[in-house]
Amino acid sequence: MLWVDKYRPHTLDKVMVHVEEAQQLKQLVSQGDCPHLLFYGPSGAGKKTLIMALLREMYGSGAEKIKVENKPWKVEAGSRKLEVELTTISSNYHVELNPSDAGFQDRYVVQEIIKEMAKSRPLDVSGNKSFKVLVLNEVDRLSKEAQHSLRRTMEKYSSACRLVLCCNSASKVIEAVRSRCLNIRISAPSKEEIMKVLQHVAKKEGLQLSSSFAARIALASNRNLRRAILSLEACKVQQYPFTEDQPVQTTDWEQYIVEIASDIVNEQSPKRLFLVRGKLYELLVNCIPPELILKRLLLELMKKLDSELKHEVCHWAAFYEHRMQLGQKAIFHLEAFVAKFMSIYKRFLINTFG
Amino acid sequence: MGKRKPAFVVVSDDEGTDEPPSSEPLITETKPFLTSQVGDSSLSCSIPTGKCGLPRRQSFTQSSDVQAWVDKYRPREVSDLAVHAKKIAEVREWMVNKLQRCDKPDHCGKVLLLVGPTGCGKTAVISVLMSKFEGAELCEWDPPVPTLWNEHLHHVNTGSEGYYDIPYVSKIQQFTEFLDGVTRYPLLPLPHESQDKGNSTSFLRKTVVEKQKVLLIDDLPIVHGRESILKLCHRLYNFALSVQFPTIVIVTDFLGNEEHGQGISTLTTDIVHTFESAGAKKITFNPITAIAVRKVLNRIMIAEKCTVSPELVSFVAESCGGDIRHAINCLQFLCIGSKSISCSWDPGGDIFLDKSKRKRGTGDNSSVKRKKLSQCKLLEKKCKSSIDCRDSSLSLFHALGKVLHNKRITEADKISGKNSIGFILKEELQRHPLNMEEPETLISQAHTDAASFLCFLHENVLEFVDEEGIEDVSVALTYFSDADCLLKSRKRSSSSFFSVHASDEIDPAHIGEAVAGSVCARGVLFANTHPSKPRWLSIRSPSIRQVDRLMNEKKIENYTKLLGVIQASHTMCTHVVQVAELEPLYKQLAYRKGQSNLTLTSKEIGSDLLFFPSQSLGIFSDMEAMDISNEMHVDDMISSEDEIEEW
């Protein structure tokens, strides 16, 4: 098992980051009931950990007896009948799934699964927790239609189930859904917090981790706790005992984006753009989400940029990121951003150096 | 059985009174015979009369005033032909070789292949030249009216009398039977002849048989599906090798006509290849030039004594796209209009030719005249809008080439076009007027949807901009981004609006698509202010689809992997996390597998993660292979266009 999973805190009392939020959640469910919840925050901040701990708090260890199922759902979409294969993780008390995996049929899937769940309420001896919890991941990747149908089903079956939604950006969740949930923002842990967790993991594993190396890992992780623990594990595999000058492992696609960024900065011409296009295609083929590519690319470009240009470049990155959400094919927008950057940068070079 | 098929008999030329004396026998439809017997003969007769310039067909003498001019003024002399003299000479040379020196053993095949677009005079050349050869007879395979499969089924199911006993024969089968017959019997027994012989012996005046026969196959059956194409090509190949007489095969070229689909154009090329490999001589006809068409039109106008303004004539000649048949039909249509109008305005008046006489008349006539002239203008306008109906179509590559090459009217002619815009733009926004059709027209002519046009432009635009023009590329790509967003709105609206709105309302989806096409084409045209120097440029087909396909494959693959991860860790893991964070780690772990004590899960998963570099290589070699196969020489196309102009 990966360290990330191995050292995941299982109860709300044991969490090391977001202690305050954990205590609030504990109070929230102490009455035995809870509203719908929407967790949002950057990747690797600890949303899922909190959710799992919350479930345990509500249902006891029974919530941890889970089974993984990959079954086809027969869905009636208007006059057609669809069969969508979805993976769910479920216990007696909850069901968890990624509805966005269903692609463009997501709205039928959401409706159908909630209906199904509502039909079979859990039996409880005490009889007071007569609702199930549905955990939906990546709600921000759901289509607008699916989110609207989610809203309706939330109201209709509110007596039978509670929804726990989890997403990165609350702005991509429609207002109607947000207002029906208790919104909980989970911010990215600070560098110090990450270092603390890393030290904790190292201690449990019996490793010697110098604070300076921990700081470097924390810095490289970009305040992503999961990333930090994963790279700690990778570094350990790479070389142990740790040395001070040991490089922190980065992922291959990020390496690739660094390459792209230097390509862009070195030459600004249609020919170079064509080369970059090929590299972007390769990233896309490997299923790296285009939003992530754009973000990463912007960060890399920013490192090499004169501060005079930073504002303008950021503006265009945001512009094309938005376009990407509106459009269909990400490559057009990614490439438009690259071309825009090249054009700005070239103009800057000519103005500065003649 | 015979009554469903038009009867063809061989008659000598003395029946055709309006024919110039020529020695060649004619195959004529015996219409009176047919019309008296069967009701549906009008159908069967109307098909062949659409052909132009064939002396073998005669129309009714009693209806000569409404006779189509295409038939009336079909070329009879070599000088009448609008085809380029070089091509005629080539065909003639072939004929001379085959016919007059036929006793010599001839190894170079007896098949002549004529390829060209519709209405460029392929058949006319053959018939005119053949008429000049004494002792040669032109025999044509005339396909019978085909029984449609659906029709056949209908008759069988409803049990209509008379049809029930007709066995269904497919067109291809008939054609192959015909080919068999031709190669087997040297006397060229056309199946129709033999069938109708019993009925129509009185009409059949057999000509002397010792004449040399030339077989003309004008109407190759069209088949669909790879298998049947191969079968047909195989038959044709055997036929071309074994045929006894000089044979002329006419293949109408659908080049660039995407409307007919890929199927027919590949069929055409397949057939042409088949014949060429069997040693046939191939002569390609080009569309007839506007000048030649105009000449022909003028000649007809003189003969018909009607006047159409010279502008209109040249308009017809230019809009016909090298299709002389179409041009003549247009002219006839125009003249019908002008005659009737002049009659209604001036009951006693003559046709326009007499205008000069009236001019010399009294002054009070002038107001009528002016009225009439304005009426003429109006008519012309109307006609222009109504005759411009032959949609010229472009191949997708051609349309792309036009947009990408960005031809504009240069400085010299700029002055004339400058006043077309009422306001003055900033210097950097000004562009020379386009030297081509409207971009929207181009897209519609290319018979493609905006989405794929966008993909093609996106794939190819970079090569067409100068190395210095990164700003231009940036502008163009911004327009692509716009267009992509517009296309997305198309999808959304088609799912929600389409079902709600009534069908007669304008579908917003279509508007979105049309605008997207316009934006991307015009965006490229506007942006590209530094076109690269004219050089060898190839147009590639977009790799975006390939990328999409690979991405989906990878997604499915990842999904199964994700299942493994979930089962191992017992926590739901989202796709993004898996791809962006977990998988690279697994890879790193897998590289070090030997040195470390890995956990079971990462071993399992890591082992099949090593393919990343090898697969990525695979993508690009695939893409390149695809590119090469789809490459097309744009300059080549342009030059062929120029060639047409020259001819």
PDB file of N, CA and C in Angstrom, chain A residues 27-92:
ATOM      1  N   GLN A  27     -18.817  18.184  15.366  1.00  0.00           N
ATOM      2  CA  GLN A  27     -19.980  18.772  16.036  1.00  0.00           C
ATOM      3  C   GLN A  27     -21.217  18.702  15.157  1.00  0.00           C
ATOM      4  N   LEU A  28     -20.965  18.899  13.884  1.00  0.00           N
ATOM      5  CA  LEU A  28     -22.084  18.945  12.948  1.00  0.00           C
ATOM      6  C   LEU A  28     -22.855  17.636  12.944  1.00  0.00           C
ATOM      7  N   VAL A  29     -22.132  16.534  12.967  1.00  0.00           N
ATOM      8  CA  VAL A  29     -22.823  15.249  12.860  1.00  0.00           C
ATOM      9  C   VAL A  29     -23.128  14.647  14.234  1.00  0.00           C
ATOM     10  N   SER A  30     -22.817  15.377  15.274  1.00  0.00           N
ATOM     11  CA  SER A  30     -23.031  14.796  16.604  1.00  0.00           C
ATOM     12  C   SER A  30     -24.522  14.569  16.862  1.00  0.00           C
ATOM     13  N   GLN A  31     -25.366  15.312  16.208  1.00  0.00           N
ATOM     14  CA  GLN A  31     -26.803  15.138  16.379  1.00  0.00           C
ATOM     15  C   GLN A  31     -27.337  13.953  15.578  1.00  0.00           C
ATOM     16  N   GLY A  32     -26.513  13.367  14.790  1.00  0.00           N
ATOM     17  CA  GLY A  32     -26.965  12.200  14.012  1.00  0.00           C
ATOM     18  C   GLY A  32     -27.455  12.568  12.633  1.00  0.00           C
ATOM     19  N   ASP A  33     -27.597  13.808  12.361  1.00  0.00           N
ATOM     20  CA  ASP A  33     -28.043  14.189  11.024  1.00  0.00           C
ATOM     21  C   ASP A  33     -27.100  15.239  10.481  1.00  0.00           C
ATOM     22  N   CYS A  34     -27.148  15.428   9.197  1.00  0.00           N
ATOM     23  CA  CYS A  34     -26.325  16.495   8.629  1.00  0.00           C
ATOM     24  C   CYS A  34     -26.961  16.994   7.353  1.00  0.00           C
ATOM     25  N   PRO A  35     -26.650  18.208   6.986  1.00  0.00           N
ATOM     26  CA  PRO A  35     -27.155  18.697   5.689  1.00  0.00           C
ATOM     27  C   PRO A  35     -26.331  18.104   4.544  1.00  0.00           C
ATOM     28  N   HIS A  36     -26.720  18.432   3.337  1.00  0.00           N
ATOM     29  CA  HIS A  36     -25.852  18.092   2.205  1.00  0.00           C
ATOM     30  C   HIS A  36     -24.574  18.884   2.337  1.00  0.00           C
ATOM     31  N   LEU A  37     -23.483  18.282   1.915  1.00  0.00           N
ATOM     32  CA  LEU A  37     -22.201  18.957   2.083  1.00  0.00           C
ATOM     33  C   LEU A  37     -21.506  19.130   0.739  1.00  0.00           C
ATOM     34  N   LEU A  38     -20.838  20.217   0.605  1.00  0.00           N
ATOM     35  CA  LEU A  38     -20.005  20.425  -0.574  1.00  0.00           C
ATOM     36  C   LEU A  38     -18.598  20.775  -0.128  1.00  0.00           C
ATOM     37  N   PHE A  39     -17.677  19.874  -0.351  1.00  0.00           N
ATOM     38  CA  PHE A  39     -16.277  20.121  -0.034  1.00  0.00           C
ATOM     39  C   PHE A  39     -15.593  20.645  -1.275  1.00  0.00           C
ATOM     40  N   TYR A  40     -14.923  21.753  -1.148  1.00  0.00           N
ATOM     41  CA  TYR A  40     -14.154  22.194  -2.294  1.00  0.00           C
ATOM     42  C   TYR A  40     -12.805  22.735  -1.872  1.00  0.00           C
ATOM     43  N   GLY A  41     -11.892  22.628  -2.765  1.00  0.00           N
ATOM     44  CA  GLY A  41     -10.541  23.073  -2.451  1.00  0.00           C
ATOM     45  C   GLY A  41      -9.575  22.437  -3.422  1.00  0.00           C
ATOM     46  N   PRO A  42      -8.330  22.888  -3.418  1.00  0.00           N
ATOM     47  CA  PRO A  42      -7.378  22.380  -4.400  1.00  0.00           C
ATOM     48  C   PRO A  42      -7.062  20.900  -4.173  1.00  0.00           C
ATOM     49  N   SER A  43      -6.477  20.345  -5.193  1.00  0.00           N
ATOM     50  CA  SER A  43      -6.153  18.927  -5.149  1.00  0.00           C
ATOM     51  C   SER A  43      -5.100  18.662  -4.081  1.00  0.00           C
ATOM     52  N   GLY A  44      -5.291  17.585  -3.351  1.00  0.00           N
ATOM     53  CA  GLY A  44      -4.309  17.208  -2.340  1.00  0.00           C
ATOM     54  C   GLY A  44      -4.395  18.010  -1.070  1.00  0.00           C
ATOM     55  N   ALA A  45      -5.565  18.598  -0.814  1.00  0.00           N
ATOM     56  CA  ALA A  45      -5.695  19.400   0.390  1.00  0.00           C
ATOM     57  C   ALA A  45      -6.240  18.576   1.543  1.00  0.00           C
ATOM     58  N   GLY A  46      -6.853  17.465   1.243  1.00  0.00           N
ATOM     59  CA  GLY A  46      -7.370  16.616   2.307  1.00  0.00           C
ATOM     60  C   GLY A  46      -8.884  16.516   2.356  1.00  0.00           C
ATOM     61  N   LYS A  47      -9.514  16.830   1.256  1.00  0.00           N
ATOM     62  CA  LYS A  47     -10.983  16.755   1.207  1.00  0.00           C
ATOM     63  C   LYS A  47     -11.467  15.334   1.435  1.00  0.00           C
ATOM     64  N   LYS A  48     -10.884  14.445   0.669  1.00  0.00           N
ATOM     65  CA  LYS A  48     -11.355  13.067   0.719  1.00  0.00           C
ATOM     66  C   LYS A  48     -11.082  12.445   2.081  1.00  0.00           C
ATOM     67  N   THR A  49      -9.950  12.791   2.635  1.00  0.00           N
ATOM     68  CA  THR A  49      -9.624  12.264   3.962  1.00  0.00           C
ATOM     69  C   THR A  49     -10.671  12.691   4.974  1.00  0.00           C
ATOM     70  N   LEU A  50     -11.040  13.943   4.893  1.00  0.00           N
ATOM     71  CA  LEU A  50     -12.048  14.457   5.815  1.00  0.00           C
ATOM     72  C   LEU A  50     -13.386  13.766   5.594  1.00  0.00           C
ATOM     73  N   ILE A  51     -13.722  13.532   4.351  1.00  0.00           N
ATOM     74  CA  ILE A  51     -15.009  12.908   4.064  1.00  0.00           C
ATOM     75  C   ILE A  51     -15.050  11.491   4.642  1.00  0.00           C
ATOM     76  N   MET A  52     -13.967  10.756   4.413  1.00  0.00           N
ATOM     77  CA  MET A  52     -13.931   9.394   4.910  1.00  0.00           C
ATOM     78  C   MET A  52     -13.993   9.380   6.448  1.00  0.00           C
ATOM     79  N   ALA A  53     -13.268  10.309   7.027  1.00  0.00           N
ATOM     80  CA  ALA A  53     -13.274  10.382   8.489  1.00  0.00           C
ATOM     81  C   ALA A  53     -14.663  10.758   8.999  1.00  0.00           C
ATOM     82  N   LEU A  54     -15.300  11.604   8.249  1.00  0.00           N
ATOM     83  CA  LEU A  54     -16.644  12.031   8.623  1.00  0.00           C
ATOM     84  C   LEU A  54     -17.607  10.847   8.589  1.00  0.00           C
ATOM     85  N   LEU A  55     -17.488  10.037   7.558  1.00  0.00           N
ATOM     86  CA  LEU A  55     -18.362   8.878   7.445  1.00  0.00           C
ATOM     87  C   LEU A  55     -18.154   7.926   8.625  1.00  0.00           C
ATOM     88  N   ARG A  56     -16.914   7.795   8.985  1.00  0.00           N
ATOM     89  CA  ARG A  56     -16.613   6.914  10.107  1.00  0.00           C
ATOM     90  C   ARG A  56     -17.195   7.479  11.392  1.00  0.00           C
ATOM     91  N   GLU A  57     -17.115   8.771  11.482  1.00  0.00           N
ATOM     92  CA  GLU A  57     -17.671   9.436  12.661  1.00  0.00           C
ATOM     93  C   GLU A  57     -19.176   9.172  12.761  1.00  0.00           C
ATOM     94  N   MET A  58     -19.828   9.176  11.580  1.00  0.00           N
ATOM     95  CA  MET A  58     -21.277   9.026  11.577  1.00  0.00           C
ATOM     96  C   MET A  58     -21.707   7.582  11.809  1.00  0.00           C
ATOM     97  N   TYR A  59     -21.015   6.676  11.169  1.00  0.00           N
ATOM     98  CA  TYR A  59     -21.507   5.293  11.172  1.00  0.00           C
ATOM     99  C   TYR A  59     -20.602   4.338  11.913  1.00  0.00           C
ATOM    100  N   GLY A  60     -19.523   4.805  12.448  1.00  0.00           N
ATOM    101  CA  GLY A  60     -18.615   3.892  13.120  1.00  0.00           C
ATOM    102  C   GLY A  60     -17.798   3.100  12.108  1.00  0.00           C
ATOM    103  N   SER A  61     -17.173   2.073  12.553  1.00  0.00           N
ATOM    104  CA  SER A  61     -16.249   1.353  11.677  1.00  0.00           C
ATOM    105  C   SER A  61     -16.969   0.618  10.571  1.00  0.00           C
ATOM    106  N   GLY A  62     -18.269   0.500  10.679  1.00  0.00           N
ATOM    107  CA  GLY A  62     -19.033  -0.150   9.603  1.00  0.00           C
ATOM    108  C   GLY A  62     -18.862   0.547   8.270  1.00  0.00           C
ATOM    109  N   ALA A  63     -18.593   1.836   8.314  1.00  0.00           N
ATOM    110  CA  ALA A  63     -18.420   2.594   7.068  1.00  0.00           C
ATOM    111  C   ALA A  63     -17.122   2.237   6.377  1.00  0.00           C
ATOM    112  N   GLU A  64     -16.238   1.562   7.082  1.00  0.00           N
ATOM    113  CA  GLU A  64     -14.961   1.224   6.463  1.00  0.00           C
ATOM    114  C   GLU A  64     -14.946  -0.160   5.830  1.00  0.00           C
ATOM    115  N   LYS A  65     -16.015  -0.912   6.064  1.00  0.00           N
ATOM    116  CA  LYS A  65     -16.114  -2.211   5.381  1.00  0.00           C
ATOM    117  C   LYS A  65     -16.668  -1.967   3.995  1.00  0.00           C
ATOM    118  N   ILE A  66     -15.765  -1.771   3.086  1.00  0.00           N
ATOM    119  CA  ILE A  66     -16.255  -1.358   1.773  1.00  0.00           C
ATOM    120  C   ILE A  66     -16.012  -2.443   0.733  1.00  0.00           C
ATOM    121  N   LYS A  67     -16.809  -2.375  -0.283  1.00  0.00           N
ATOM    122  CA  LYS A  67     -16.553  -3.257  -1.426  1.00  0.00           C
ATOM    123  C   LYS A  67     -16.504  -2.409  -2.702  1.00  0.00           C
ATOM    124  N   VAL A  68     -15.631  -2.828  -3.569  1.00  0.00           N
ATOM    125  CA  VAL A  68     -15.478  -2.110  -4.838  1.00  0.00           C
ATOM    126  C   VAL A  68     -16.258  -2.863  -5.899  1.00  0.00           C
ATOM    127  N   GLU A  69     -17.072  -2.137  -6.588  1.00  0.00           N
ATOM    128  CA  GLU A  69     -17.919  -2.785  -7.584  1.00  0.00           C
ATOM    129  C   GLU A  69     -17.777  -2.070  -8.910  1.00  0.00           C
ATOM    130  N   ASN A  70     -17.730  -2.815  -9.932  1.00  0.00           N
ATOM    131  CA  ASN A  70     -17.735  -2.203 -11.261  1.00  0.00           C
ATOM    132  C   ASN A  70     -18.885  -2.818 -12.022  1.00  0.00           C
ATOM    133  N   LYS A  71     -19.982  -2.137 -11.977  1.00  0.00           N
ATOM    134  CA  LYS A  71     -21.130  -2.784 -12.618  1.00  0.00           C
ATOM    135  C   LYS A  71     -21.799  -1.858 -13.623  1.00  0.00           C
ATOM    136  N   PRO A  72     -22.398  -2.454 -14.611  1.00  0.00           N
ATOM    137  CA  PRO A  72     -23.120  -1.639 -15.597  1.00  0.00           C
ATOM    138  C   PRO A  72     -24.462  -1.191 -15.049  1.00  0.00           C
ATOM    139  N   TRP A  73     -24.733   0.063 -15.268  1.00  0.00           N
ATOM    140  CA  TRP A  73     -26.027   0.603 -14.864  1.00  0.00           C
ATOM    141  C   TRP A  73     -26.887   0.723 -16.095  1.00  0.00           C
ATOM    142  N   LYS A  74     -28.079   0.165 -15.978  1.00  0.00           N
ATOM    143  CA  LYS A  74     -29.020   0.335 -17.091  1.00  0.00           C
ATOM    144  C   LYS A  74     -29.815   1.594 -16.824  1.00  0.00           C
ATOM    145  N   VAL A  75     -29.696   2.487 -17.767  1.00  0.00           N
ATOM    146  CA  VAL A  75     -30.291   3.798 -17.557  1.00  0.00           C
ATOM    147  C   VAL A  75     -31.260   4.077 -18.682  1.00  0.00           C
ATOM    148  N   GLU A  76     -32.409   4.584 -18.320  1.00  0.00           N
ATOM    149  CA  GLU A  76     -33.340   4.974 -19.378  1.00  0.00           C
ATOM    150  C   GLU A  76     -33.214   6.460 -19.609  1.00  0.00           C
ATOM    151  N   ALA A  77     -32.775   6.801 -20.801  1.00  0.00           N
ATOM    152  CA  ALA A  77     -32.616   8.205 -21.135  1.00  0.00           C
ATOM    153  C   ALA A  77     -33.658   8.552 -22.185  1.00  0.00           C
ATOM    154  N   GLY A  78     -34.750   9.093 -21.708  1.00  0.00           N
ATOM    155  CA  GLY A  78     -35.822   9.392 -22.655  1.00  0.00           C
ATOM    156  C   GLY A  78     -36.325   8.108 -23.271  1.00  0.00           C
ATOM    157  N   SER A  79     -36.202   8.010 -24.576  1.00  0.00           N
ATOM    158  CA  SER A  79     -36.699   6.812 -25.248  1.00  0.00           C
ATOM    159  C   SER A  79     -35.610   5.757 -25.378  1.00  0.00           C
ATOM    160  N   ARG A  80     -34.366   6.171 -25.179  1.00  0.00           N
ATOM    161  CA  ARG A  80     -33.281   5.218 -25.378  1.00  0.00           C
ATOM    162  C   ARG A  80     -32.947   4.499 -24.087  1.00  0.00           C
ATOM    163  N   LYS A  81     -32.278   3.396 -24.240  1.00  0.00           N
ATOM    164  CA  LYS A  81     -31.783   2.710 -23.056  1.00  0.00           C
ATOM    165  C   LYS A  81     -30.262   2.666 -23.148  1.00  0.00           C
ATOM    166  N   LEU A  82     -29.647   3.152 -22.129  1.00  0.00           N
ATOM    167  CA  LEU A  82     -28.195   3.185 -22.143  1.00  0.00           C
ATOM    168  C   LEU A  82     -27.668   2.199 -21.123  1.00  0.00           C
ATOM    169  N   GLU A  83     -26.464   1.770 -21.371  1.00  0.00           N
ATOM    170  CA  GLU A  83     -25.808   0.984 -20.357  1.00  0.00           C
ATOM    171  C   GLU A  83     -24.484   1.652 -20.057  1.00  0.00           C
ATOM    172  N   VAL A  84     -24.327   2.091 -18.862  1.00  0.00           N
ATOM    173  CA  VAL A  84     -23.120   2.811 -18.482  1.00  0.00           C
ATOM    174  C   VAL A  84     -22.384   2.016 -17.416  1.00  0.00           C
ATOM    175  N   GLU A  85     -21.123   1.824 -17.667  1.00  0.00           N
ATOM    176  CA  GLU A  85     -20.339   1.082 -16.687  1.00  0.00           C
ATOM    177  C   GLU A  85     -19.703   2.056 -15.714  1.00  0.00           C
ATOM    178  N   LEU A  86     -19.885   1.800 -14.456  1.00  0.00           N
ATOM    179  CA  LEU A  86     -19.367   2.725 -13.459  1.00  0.00           C
ATOM    180  C   LEU A  86     -18.787   1.948 -12.300  1.00  0.00           C
ATOM    181  N   THR A  87     -17.761   2.510 -11.741  1.00  0.00           N
ATOM    182  CA  THR A  87     -17.170   1.894 -10.567  1.00  0.00           C
ATOM    183  C   THR A  87     -17.715   2.581  -9.324  1.00  0.00           C
ATOM    184  N   THR A  88     -18.138   1.813  -8.386  1.00  0.00           N
ATOM    185  CA  THR A  88     -18.599   2.413  -7.134  1.00  0.00           C
ATOM    186  C   THR A  88     -17.887   1.743  -5.971  1.00  0.00           C
ATOM    187  N   ILE A  89     -17.723   2.533  -4.956  1.00  0.00           N
ATOM    188  CA  ILE A  89     -17.230   1.979  -3.701  1.00  0.00           C
ATOM    189  C   ILE A  89     -18.371   2.129  -2.713  1.00  0.00           C
ATOM    190  N   SER A  90     -18.738   1.051  -2.079  1.00  0.00           N
ATOM    191  CA  SER A  90     -19.897   1.188  -1.209  1.00  0.00           C
ATOM    192  C   SER A  90     -19.710   0.401   0.078  1.00  0.00           C
ATOM    193  N   SER A  91     -20.321   0.918   1.089  1.00  0.00           N
ATOM    194  CA  SER A  91     -20.437   0.172   2.337  1.00  0.00           C
ATOM    195  C   SER A  91     -21.931   0.048   2.587  1.00  0.00           C
ATOM    196  N   ASN A  92     -22.290  -0.399   3.757  1.00  0.00           N
ATOM    197  CA  ASN A  92     -23.713  -0.462   4.054  1.00  0.00           C
ATOM    198  C   ASN A  92     -24.328   0.921   4.135  1.00  0.00           C
TER     199      ASN A  92
END
